[in-house]
PDB file of C-alpha atoms in Angstrom:
ATOM      1  CA  MET A   1       0.000   0.000   0.000  1.00 55.00           C
ATOM      2  CA  PRO A   2       1.626   3.290  -1.048  1.00 78.00           C
ATOM      3  CA  TYR A   3       2.814   5.584   1.785  1.00 84.00           C
ATOM      4  CA  ILE A   4       1.346   3.351   4.522  1.00 84.00           C
ATOM      5  CA  ARG A   5       3.497   0.658   6.151  1.00 84.00           C
ATOM      6  CA  ASN A   6       1.933  -2.439   7.705  1.00 81.00           C
ATOM      7  CA  LEU A   7       3.823  -3.037  10.957  1.00 79.00           C
ATOM      8  CA  GLY A   8       2.648  -6.647  11.084  1.00 76.00           C
ATOM      9  CA  ASN A   9       1.073  -6.393  14.529  1.00 75.00           C
ATOM     10  CA  GLY A  10      -2.241  -4.942  13.456  1.00 70.00           C
ATOM     11  CA  GLY A  11      -0.800  -1.430  13.367  1.00 77.00           C
ATOM     12  CA  TYR A  12       0.078   0.866  10.484  1.00 78.00           C
ATOM     13  CA  GLN A  13       2.596   3.657  10.032  1.00 83.00           C
ATOM     14  CA  VAL A  14       2.450   6.662   7.715  1.00 88.00           C
ATOM     15  CA  ILE A  15       5.547   6.967   5.512  1.00 91.00           C
ATOM     16  CA  LYS A  16       5.655  10.726   5.904  1.00 92.00           C
ATOM     17  CA  ASP A  17       7.620  11.748   2.818  1.00 93.00           C
ATOM     18  CA  GLU A  18       5.896   9.357   0.417  1.00 92.00           C
ATOM     19  CA  ALA A  19       2.466  10.399   1.735  1.00 92.00           C
ATOM     20  CA  PHE A  20       3.301  14.075   1.463  1.00 93.00           C
ATOM     21  CA  PHE A  21       4.563  13.985  -2.109  1.00 92.00           C
ATOM     22  CA  HIS A  22       1.950  11.508  -3.326  1.00 91.00           C
ATOM     23  CA  LEU A  23      -1.000  13.467  -1.951  1.00 92.00           C
ATOM     24  CA  LEU A  24       0.322  16.844  -3.139  1.00 93.00           C
ATOM     25  CA  ASN A  25       1.426  15.425  -6.509  1.00 91.00           C
ATOM     26  CA  GLY A  26       4.818  17.041  -5.925  1.00 90.00           C
ATOM     27  CA  ASN A  27       3.318  20.535  -5.990  1.00 93.00           C
ATOM     28  CA  LEU A  28       3.564  23.249  -3.377  1.00 94.00           C
ATOM     29  CA  PRO A  29       0.196  24.305  -1.941  1.00 95.00           C
ATOM     30  CA  GLU A  30      -1.327  27.621  -2.941  1.00 95.00           C
ATOM     31  CA  ALA A  31       0.380  30.511  -1.173  1.00 96.00           C
ATOM     32  CA  THR A  32      -2.769  31.497   0.732  1.00 97.00           C
ATOM     33  CA  LYS A  33      -3.835  27.934   1.607  1.00 97.00           C
ATOM     34  CA  SER A  34      -4.157  27.369   5.352  1.00 98.00           C
ATOM     35  CA  LEU A  35      -1.542  24.810   6.342  1.00 97.00           C
ATOM     36  CA  SER A  36      -3.688  23.591   9.235  1.00 96.00           C
ATOM     37  CA  VAL A  37      -6.515  22.914   6.783  1.00 97.00           C
ATOM     38  CA  LEU A  38      -4.066  21.291   4.365  1.00 97.00           C
ATOM     39  CA  PHE A  39      -2.818  18.878   7.033  1.00 96.00           C
ATOM     40  CA  THR A  40      -6.403  17.984   7.944  1.00 95.00           C
ATOM     41  CA  GLU A  41      -7.154  17.258   4.280  1.00 95.00           C
ATOM     42  CA  LEU A  42      -4.063  15.069   3.992  1.00 95.00           C
ATOM     43  CA  ASP A  43      -5.064  13.233   7.176  1.00 94.00           C
ATOM     44  CA  THR A  44      -8.514  12.556   5.699  1.00 94.00           C
ATOM     45  CA  ALA A  45      -7.003  11.198   2.477  1.00 93.00           C
ATOM     46  CA  ILE A  46      -4.736   8.871   4.447  1.00 93.00           C
ATOM     47  CA  ARG A  47      -7.586   7.637   6.630  1.00 91.00           C
ATOM     48  CA  ASP A  48      -9.741   7.031   3.566  1.00 90.00           C
ATOM     49  CA  ARG A  49      -7.061   4.581   2.465  1.00 89.00           C
ATOM     50  CA  GLU A  50      -6.445   3.063   5.900  1.00 86.00           C
ATOM     51  CA  PRO A  51      -9.117   3.913   8.533  1.00 86.00           C
ATOM     52  CA  SER A  52      -7.148   2.323  11.373  1.00 84.00           C
ATOM     53  CA  ILE A  53      -4.394   4.968  11.232  1.00 87.00           C
ATOM     54  CA  THR A  54      -4.446   6.687  14.624  1.00 84.00           C
ATOM     55  CA  THR A  55      -4.647  10.396  15.338  1.00 86.00           C
ATOM     56  CA  GLY A  56      -1.289  10.130  17.076  1.00 83.00           C
ATOM     57  CA  ALA A  57       0.356   8.625  14.003  1.00 82.00           C
ATOM     58  CA  LEU A  58      -0.941  11.481  11.888  1.00 88.00           C
ATOM     59  CA  SER A  59       0.031  14.158  14.397  1.00 86.00           C
ATOM     60  CA  ASN A  60       3.578  12.783  14.430  1.00 85.00           C
ATOM     61  CA  VAL A  61       4.083  13.642  10.757  1.00 93.00           C
ATOM     62  CA  HIS A  62       2.614  17.170  10.850  1.00 94.00           C
ATOM     63  CA  GLY A  63       5.752  18.641  12.399  1.00 94.00           C
ATOM     64  CA  ASP A  64       7.939  17.328   9.594  1.00 95.00           C
ATOM     65  CA  TRP A  65       5.520  18.456   6.890  1.00 96.00           C
ATOM     66  CA  TYR A  66       5.457  21.915   8.432  1.00 97.00           C
ATOM     67  CA  GLU A  67       9.255  22.140   8.631  1.00 97.00           C
ATOM     68  CA  TRP A  68       9.625  20.998   5.008  1.00 97.00           C
ATOM     69  CA  LEU A  69       7.255  23.673   3.717  1.00 97.00           C
ATOM     70  CA  LEU A  70       9.043  26.343   5.713  1.00 98.00           C
ATOM     71  CA  ALA A  71      12.440  25.072   4.540  1.00 98.00           C
ATOM     72  CA  ILE A  72      11.576  25.319   0.851  1.00 97.00           C
ATOM     73  CA  THR A  73      10.030  28.765   1.374  1.00 97.00           C
ATOM     74  CA  ALA A  74      13.184  29.949   3.163  1.00 98.00           C
ATOM     75  CA  TRP A  75      15.376  28.516   0.401  1.00 98.00           C
ATOM     76  CA  ASN A  76      13.356  30.192  -2.360  1.00 97.00           C
ATOM     77  CA  HIS A  77      13.468  33.503  -0.480  1.00 97.00           C
ATOM     78  CA  PHE A  78      17.265  33.239  -0.292  1.00 97.00           C
ATOM     79  CA  CYS A  79      17.515  32.452  -4.014  1.00 97.00           C
ATOM     80  CA  LEU A  80      15.342  35.393  -5.038  1.00 96.00           C
ATOM     81  CA  ASN A  81      16.778  38.036  -2.674  1.00 96.00           C
ATOM     82  CA  GLN A  82      20.430  38.968  -3.007  1.00 94.00           C
ATOM     83  CA  ASN A  83      20.598  40.489   0.493  1.00 94.00           C
ATOM     84  CA  SER A  84      18.970  37.552   2.245  1.00 97.00           C
ATOM     85  CA  HIS A  85      20.554  35.282   4.822  1.00 98.00           C
ATOM     86  CA  LEU A  86      19.816  31.543   4.577  1.00 98.00           C
ATOM     87  CA  ALA A  87      17.719  29.472   7.003  1.00 98.00           C
ATOM     88  CA  ILE A  88      18.468  25.765   6.770  1.00 98.00           C
ATOM     89  CA  LEU A  89      16.952  22.685   8.351  1.00 98.00           C
ATOM     90  CA  MET A  90      18.919  20.931  11.050  1.00 97.00           C
ATOM     91  CA  PRO A  91      18.777  17.218  11.831  1.00 96.00           C
ATOM     92  CA  ASN A  92      18.287  15.872  15.345  1.00 94.00           C
ATOM     93  CA  ILE A  93      21.286  16.360  17.611  1.00 92.00           C
ATOM     94  CA  SER A  94      21.699  12.576  17.829  1.00 91.00           C
ATOM     95  CA  GLN A  95      22.658  12.746  14.134  1.00 95.00           C
ATOM     96  CA  PHE A  96      24.653  15.985  14.119  1.00 96.00           C
ATOM     97  CA  ASP A  97      25.599  18.674  16.660  1.00 96.00           C
ATOM     98  CA  VAL A  98      24.846  22.175  15.384  1.00 97.00           C
ATOM     99  CA  ALA A  99      28.040  23.422  17.080  1.00 96.00           C
ATOM    100  CA  ARG A 100      30.011  21.569  14.410  1.00 97.00           C
ATOM    101  CA  LEU A 101      28.969  24.214  11.887  1.00 98.00           C
ATOM    102  CA  TYR A 102      31.458  26.510  13.580  1.00 98.00           C
ATOM    103  CA  GLU A 103      35.117  26.528  12.621  1.00 98.00           C
ATOM    104  CA  PRO A 104      37.091  23.829  14.506  1.00 97.00           C
ATOM    105  CA  THR A 105      38.606  26.269  17.028  1.00 96.00           C
ATOM    106  CA  ILE A 106      35.171  27.595  18.015  1.00 97.00           C
ATOM    107  CA  ASN A 107      33.645  24.129  18.151  1.00 96.00           C
ATOM    108  CA  ALA A 108      36.564  23.084  20.366  1.00 96.00           C
ATOM    109  CA  THR A 109      35.733  25.962  22.732  1.00 96.00           C
ATOM    110  CA  ILE A 110      32.163  24.693  23.073  1.00 95.00           C
ATOM    111  CA  GLU A 111      33.407  21.137  23.672  1.00 94.00           C
ATOM    112  CA  ASP A 112      35.828  22.498  26.286  1.00 93.00           C
ATOM    113  CA  LEU A 113      32.930  24.260  28.008  1.00 92.00           C
ATOM    114  CA  ARG A 114      30.924  21.035  28.113  1.00 91.00           C
ATOM    115  CA  THR A 115      33.887  19.143  29.547  1.00 91.00           C
ATOM    116  CA  LYS A 116      34.637  21.736  32.220  1.00 90.00           C
ATOM    117  CA  VAL A 117      30.978  21.952  33.285  1.00 86.00           C
ATOM    118  CA  GLN A 118      30.849  18.207  33.841  1.00 88.00           C
ATOM    119  CA  GLU A 119      34.265  17.906  35.491  1.00 85.00           C
ATOM    120  CA  SER A 120      33.745  20.825  37.852  1.00 88.00           C
ATOM    121  CA  SER A 121      30.233  20.102  39.049  1.00 84.00           C
ATOM    122  CA  GLY A 122      29.059  16.714  37.854  1.00 81.00           C
ATOM    123  CA  VAL A 123      26.242  18.245  35.801  1.00 86.00           C
ATOM    124  CA  ARG A 124      26.121  18.251  32.021  1.00 86.00           C
ATOM    125  CA  LEU A 125      25.580  20.941  29.400  1.00 83.00           C
ATOM    126  CA  ILE A 126      22.849  19.229  27.403  1.00 83.00           C
ATOM    127  CA  THR A 127      21.665  20.991  24.271  1.00 86.00           C
ATOM    128  CA  SER A 128      19.296  20.180  21.428  1.00 90.00           C
ATOM    129  CA  ASN A 129      19.469  21.356  17.850  1.00 94.00           C
ATOM    130  CA  PRO A 130      17.157  24.217  16.889  1.00 96.00           C
ATOM    131  CA  ASP A 131      14.968  23.326  13.922  1.00 97.00           C
ATOM    132  CA  PHE A 132      16.612  25.943  11.706  1.00 98.00           C
ATOM    133  CA  VAL A 133      19.984  27.682  11.762  1.00 98.00           C
ATOM    134  CA  ILE A 134      20.366  31.072  10.057  1.00 98.00           C
ATOM    135  CA  ILE A 135      23.606  31.387   8.112  1.00 98.00           C
ATOM    136  CA  ASP A 136      25.199  34.575   6.791  1.00 98.00           C
ATOM    137  CA  GLY A 137      24.040  35.030   3.200  1.00 97.00           C
ATOM    138  CA  ASN A 138      27.470  36.013   1.867  1.00 97.00           C
ATOM    139  CA  LEU A 139      29.024  32.833   3.242  1.00 98.00           C
ATOM    140  CA  ALA A 140      26.182  30.767   1.788  1.00 98.00           C
ATOM    141  CA  ARG A 141      26.730  32.247  -1.659  1.00 97.00           C
ATOM    142  CA  GLN A 142      30.443  31.472  -1.432  1.00 97.00           C
ATOM    143  CA  LEU A 143      30.008  27.845  -0.401  1.00 97.00           C
ATOM    144  CA  LEU A 144      26.947  26.615  -2.274  1.00 96.00           C
ATOM    145  CA  PRO A 145      27.639  25.215  -5.743  1.00 90.00           C
ATOM    146  CA  GLU A 146      24.188  25.983  -7.109  1.00 89.00           C
ATOM    147  CA  ILE A 147      21.527  28.509  -6.092  1.00 95.00           C
ATOM    148  CA  ASN A 148      18.209  27.902  -7.843  1.00 94.00           C
ATOM    149  CA  ALA A 149      14.661  28.286  -6.541  1.00 93.00           C
ATOM    150  CA  HIS A 150      12.442  25.186  -6.488  1.00 91.00           C
ATOM    151  CA  GLN A 151       9.077  25.563  -8.183  1.00 87.00           C
ATOM    152  CA  ASN A 152       7.922  22.051  -7.266  1.00 88.00           C
ATOM    153  CA  PHE A 153       8.544  19.888  -4.227  1.00 91.00           C
ATOM    154  CA  ASP A 154       9.640  16.274  -4.622  1.00 91.00           C
ATOM    155  CA  THR A 155      11.998  13.725  -3.104  1.00 91.00           C
ATOM    156  CA  ASN A 156      15.024  15.381  -4.689  1.00 92.00           C
ATOM    157  CA  SER A 157      14.019  18.764  -3.261  1.00 94.00           C
ATOM    158  CA  LEU A 158      13.624  17.280   0.213  1.00 95.00           C
ATOM    159  CA  ASN A 159      16.975  15.503   0.052  1.00 95.00           C
ATOM    160  CA  PHE A 160      18.592  18.785  -0.996  1.00 96.00           C
ATOM    161  CA  LEU A 161      17.006  20.707   1.898  1.00 97.00           C
ATOM    162  CA  GLU A 162      17.807  18.055   4.513  1.00 97.00           C
ATOM    163  CA  THR A 163      21.485  17.869   3.530  1.00 97.00           C
ATOM    164  CA  LEU A 164      22.040  21.589   2.941  1.00 97.00           C
ATOM    165  CA  TYR A 165      23.694  21.974   6.340  1.00 98.00           C
ATOM    166  CA  THR A 166      26.571  19.686   5.283  1.00 98.00           C
ATOM    167  CA  HIS A 167      28.023  22.466   3.104  1.00 98.00           C
ATOM    168  CA  PHE A 168      28.689  24.526   6.239  1.00 98.00           C
ATOM    169  CA  ILE A 169      30.312  21.990   8.571  1.00 98.00           C
ATOM    170  CA  GLY A 170      33.392  23.612  10.088  1.00 98.00           C
ATOM    171  CA  ARG A 171      33.019  26.709   7.896  1.00 98.00           C
ATOM    172  CA  CYS A 172      31.249  29.323  10.062  1.00 98.00           C
ATOM    173  CA  ASN A 173      33.130  31.886  12.109  1.00 97.00           C
ATOM    174  CA  PHE A 174      31.676  33.569  15.205  1.00 97.00           C
ATOM    175  CA  TYR A 175      29.781  36.141  13.123  1.00 97.00           C
ATOM    176  CA  GLN A 176      28.418  33.858  10.408  1.00 98.00           C
ATOM    177  CA  ILE A 177      25.804  32.014  12.444  1.00 98.00           C
ATOM    178  CA  ILE A 178      23.220  34.778  12.658  1.00 98.00           C
ATOM    179  CA  GLY A 179      20.641  32.949  14.743  1.00 98.00           C
ATOM    180  CA  TYR A 180      18.212  30.077  15.061  1.00 98.00           C
ATOM    181  CA  ALA A 181      14.498  29.348  14.753  1.00 97.00           C
ATOM    182  CA  SER A 182      12.305  26.884  16.587  1.00 96.00           C
ATOM    183  CA  VAL A 183       9.367  25.595  14.560  1.00 96.00           C
ATOM    184  CA  LYS A 184       6.274  23.901  15.992  1.00 94.00           C
ATOM    185  CA  ALA A 185       3.208  22.873  13.979  1.00 92.00           C
ATOM    186  CA  SER A 186       1.247  23.584  17.180  1.00 89.00           C
ATOM    187  CA  LEU A 187       2.109  25.037  20.578  1.00 87.00           C
ATOM    188  CA  ARG A 188       1.422  23.626  24.026  1.00 83.00           C
ATOM    189  CA  PRO A 189       2.648  25.019  27.351  1.00 81.00           C
ATOM    190  CA  ASP A 190       5.460  22.446  27.489  1.00 80.00           C
ATOM    191  CA  ARG A 191       6.570  23.367  23.970  1.00 84.00           C
ATOM    192  CA  ARG A 192       6.662  27.038  24.915  1.00 87.00           C
ATOM    193  CA  LEU A 193       8.994  26.180  27.788  1.00 88.00           C
ATOM    194  CA  GLN A 194      11.182  24.125  25.456  1.00 90.00           C
ATOM    195  CA  ILE A 195      11.534  27.017  22.996  1.00 94.00           C
ATOM    196  CA  ALA A 196      12.403  29.563  25.698  1.00 92.00           C
ATOM    197  CA  HIS A 197      14.896  27.195  27.334  1.00 92.00           C
ATOM    198  CA  GLU A 198      16.596  26.453  24.021  1.00 94.00           C
ATOM    199  CA  GLY A 199      16.807  30.135  23.084  1.00 93.00           C
ATOM    200  CA  SER A 200      18.243  31.039  26.486  1.00 93.00           C
ATOM    201  CA  LEU A 201      20.815  28.253  26.333  1.00 94.00           C
ATOM    202  CA  MET A 202      21.997  29.033  22.792  1.00 94.00           C
ATOM    203  CA  LYS A 203      22.468  32.694  23.737  1.00 94.00           C
ATOM    204  CA  ALA A 204      24.409  31.709  26.859  1.00 92.00           C
ATOM    205  CA  ILE A 205      26.813  29.625  24.742  1.00 94.00           C
ATOM    206  CA  TYR A 206      27.162  32.540  22.305  1.00 94.00           C
ATOM    207  CA  THR A 207      28.065  34.851  25.205  1.00 91.00           C
ATOM    208  CA  HIS A 208      30.626  32.315  26.431  1.00 91.00           C
ATOM    209  CA  LEU A 209      32.213  32.266  22.961  1.00 95.00           C
ATOM    210  CA  GLN A 210      32.246  36.073  22.932  1.00 93.00           C
ATOM    211  CA  THR A 211      34.096  36.109  26.256  1.00 91.00           C
ATOM    212  CA  ARG A 212      36.614  33.426  25.284  1.00 92.00           C
ATOM    213  CA  GLN A 213      37.409  35.220  22.009  1.00 91.00           C
ATOM    214  CA  TRP A 214      37.521  38.742  23.505  1.00 92.00           C
ATOM    215  CA  ILE A 215      34.861  40.071  21.151  1.00 91.00           C
ATOM    216  CA  LEU A 216      33.824  43.417  22.657  1.00 87.00           C
ATOM    217  CA  ASN A 217      30.814  44.427  20.565  1.00 89.00           C
ATOM    218  CA  PRO A 218      29.190  41.321  19.096  1.00 92.00           C
ATOM    219  CA  PRO A 219      26.132  41.699  16.856  1.00 93.00           C
ATOM    220  CA  GLY A 220      24.172  39.314  19.057  1.00 93.00           C
ATOM    221  CA  LEU A 221      22.483  36.016  18.317  1.00 96.00           C
ATOM    222  CA  LYS A 222      18.834  35.990  17.207  1.00 97.00           C
ATOM    223  CA  TYR A 223      16.331  33.328  18.217  1.00 96.00           C
ATOM    224  CA  TYR A 224      12.842  33.057  16.718  1.00 97.00           C
ATOM    225  CA  ALA A 225       9.719  30.964  17.269  1.00 97.00           C
ATOM    226  CA  ILE A 226       7.323  29.967  14.483  1.00 97.00           C
ATOM    227  CA  SER A 227       3.993  28.128  14.715  1.00 97.00           C
ATOM    228  CA  THR A 228       0.712  27.845  12.822  1.00 96.00           C
ATOM    229  CA  ARG A 229      -1.175  29.603  15.612  1.00 95.00           C
ATOM    230  CA  ILE A 230       0.140  31.997  18.254  1.00 95.00           C
ATOM    231  CA  THR A 231      -2.108  33.088  21.121  1.00 93.00           C
ATOM    232  CA  ASP A 232      -1.626  35.978  23.534  1.00 92.00           C
ATOM    233  CA  PRO A 233      -0.600  33.556  26.327  1.00 91.00           C
ATOM    234  CA  ASP A 234       1.989  32.096  23.929  1.00 92.00           C
ATOM    235  CA  ARG A 235       3.465  35.537  23.300  1.00 92.00           C
ATOM    236  CA  VAL A 236       3.535  36.347  27.006  1.00 89.00           C
ATOM    237  CA  ALA A 237       5.221  33.038  27.875  1.00 88.00           C
ATOM    238  CA  LEU A 238       7.825  33.440  25.131  1.00 90.00           C
ATOM    239  CA  LYS A 239       8.666  36.955  26.303  1.00 89.00           C
ATOM    240  CA  THR A 240      10.821  35.515  29.078  1.00 90.00           C
ATOM    241  CA  VAL A 241      14.376  36.669  29.727  1.00 88.00           C
ATOM    242  CA  ALA A 242      17.524  34.802  28.690  1.00 83.00           C
ATOM    243  CA  THR A 243      18.702  33.577  32.095  1.00 83.00           C
ATOM    244  CA  HIS A 244      22.416  34.317  31.722  1.00 81.00           C
ATOM    245  CA  SER A 245      21.720  37.990  30.945  1.00 77.00           C
ATOM    246  CA  ILE A 246      20.413  38.746  34.443  1.00 77.00           C
ATOM    247  CA  THR A 247      23.410  37.318  36.287  1.00 79.00           C
ATOM    248  CA  ILE A 248      25.742  40.284  35.660  1.00 74.00           C
ATOM    249  CA  VAL A 249      24.642  43.767  36.710  1.00 67.00           C
ATOM    250  CA  SER A 250      26.532  45.428  33.844  1.00 66.00           C
ATOM    251  CA  SER A 251      24.634  43.549  31.137  1.00 72.00           C
ATOM    252  CA  ILE A 252      21.267  44.502  29.672  1.00 81.00           C
ATOM    253  CA  PRO A 253      18.688  41.694  30.021  1.00 79.00           C
ATOM    254  CA  GLN A 254      18.112  39.878  26.742  1.00 83.00           C
ATOM    255  CA  ALA A 255      15.017  38.118  25.461  1.00 85.00           C
ATOM    256  CA  ALA A 256      15.302  34.342  25.173  1.00 89.00           C
ATOM    257  CA  VAL A 257      13.118  34.591  22.049  1.00 95.00           C
ATOM    258  CA  ASP A 258      13.527  37.729  19.930  1.00 95.00           C
ATOM    259  CA  ASP A 259      10.292  37.436  17.962  1.00 95.00           C
ATOM    260  CA  VAL A 260       7.358  35.096  17.440  1.00 96.00           C
ATOM    261  CA  PHE A 261       5.701  34.517  14.063  1.00 97.00           C
ATOM    262  CA  GLU A 262       2.318  33.006  13.301  1.00 97.00           C
ATOM    263  CA  VAL A 263       2.789  31.189   9.997  1.00 98.00           C
ATOM    264  CA  ASN A 264      -0.181  29.210   8.696  1.00 98.00           C
ATOM    265  CA  SER A 265       0.342  29.634   4.949  1.00 98.00           C
ATOM    266  CA  LEU A 266       3.239  29.913   2.534  1.00 98.00           C
ATOM    267  CA  GLN A 267       2.317  33.569   2.083  1.00 98.00           C
ATOM    268  CA  GLN A 268       2.737  34.170   5.819  1.00 98.00           C
ATOM    269  CA  ALA A 269       5.998  32.212   5.694  1.00 98.00           C
ATOM    270  CA  GLN A 270       7.306  34.519   2.979  1.00 97.00           C
ATOM    271  CA  VAL A 271       6.435  37.580   5.094  1.00 97.00           C
ATOM    272  CA  ALA A 272       8.112  36.069   8.168  1.00 98.00           C
ATOM    273  CA  PHE A 273      11.292  35.194   6.301  1.00 98.00           C
ATOM    274  CA  GLU A 274      11.482  38.671   4.805  1.00 97.00           C
ATOM    275  CA  GLU A 275      11.797  39.965   8.366  1.00 97.00           C
ATOM    276  CA  ILE A 276      13.986  37.179   9.720  1.00 97.00           C
ATOM    277  CA  LEU A 277      16.422  36.769   6.839  1.00 97.00           C
ATOM    278  CA  ASN A 278      16.856  40.145   5.176  1.00 91.00           C
ATOM    279  CA  ALA A 279      20.243  41.548   6.123  1.00 64.00           C
TER     280      ALA A 279
END
């Protein structure tokens, strides 16, 4: 059965990429199409084929679908705007540590920090990868062999987007990682806490690098949150302070999350990336 895997124990699994491309016929949705509605329509089509597919199994694939659509929108924005930075998808940290995008000396500083934290106190500096890393556009144009917008979306496009980060391994200096973005197809209170914690931690590591390299006036690291629906309580919760910035009286408190974007269509994604990526 196409895009549905029989697990052999009475259960079924959605093959997320095959389902996505098959049901969309390799085309991007209309720019104004609600992505929440789109995912519901795709869920219905999958259940029409296999009614026993659970809500949980379908919910598990929405996050990836959402990230893919944002990734291709970000890529196309970069291709069509000469002054744009580049936002690229990151794999799970179990597959690759985002710190390895930095030049070896900077990555070694982060590894040294992790080692010293554990040796001195017995606790560990545990980080996750943000969903997207924002790379300096000039560096991206130097390193990428080909820069062409994608009009359609197929397996080749997805493979390109999911391996884009490999061009930057060990190539970014302190200034060339502009920031990060956390992407959630939907927000819950626990996800809000995860985003704020991750933003605070990434900014603390950035400040540590600044100190170790004697950089007096750094441009700062940006951290963004993106979801299909943002409520007022979400915005209030994500307005929290980056913890490290309140520990020294001479520093100005920083936001853990610099801005929050409600993105529920490709049109809204384009508007968000114009603000996030334009240099």
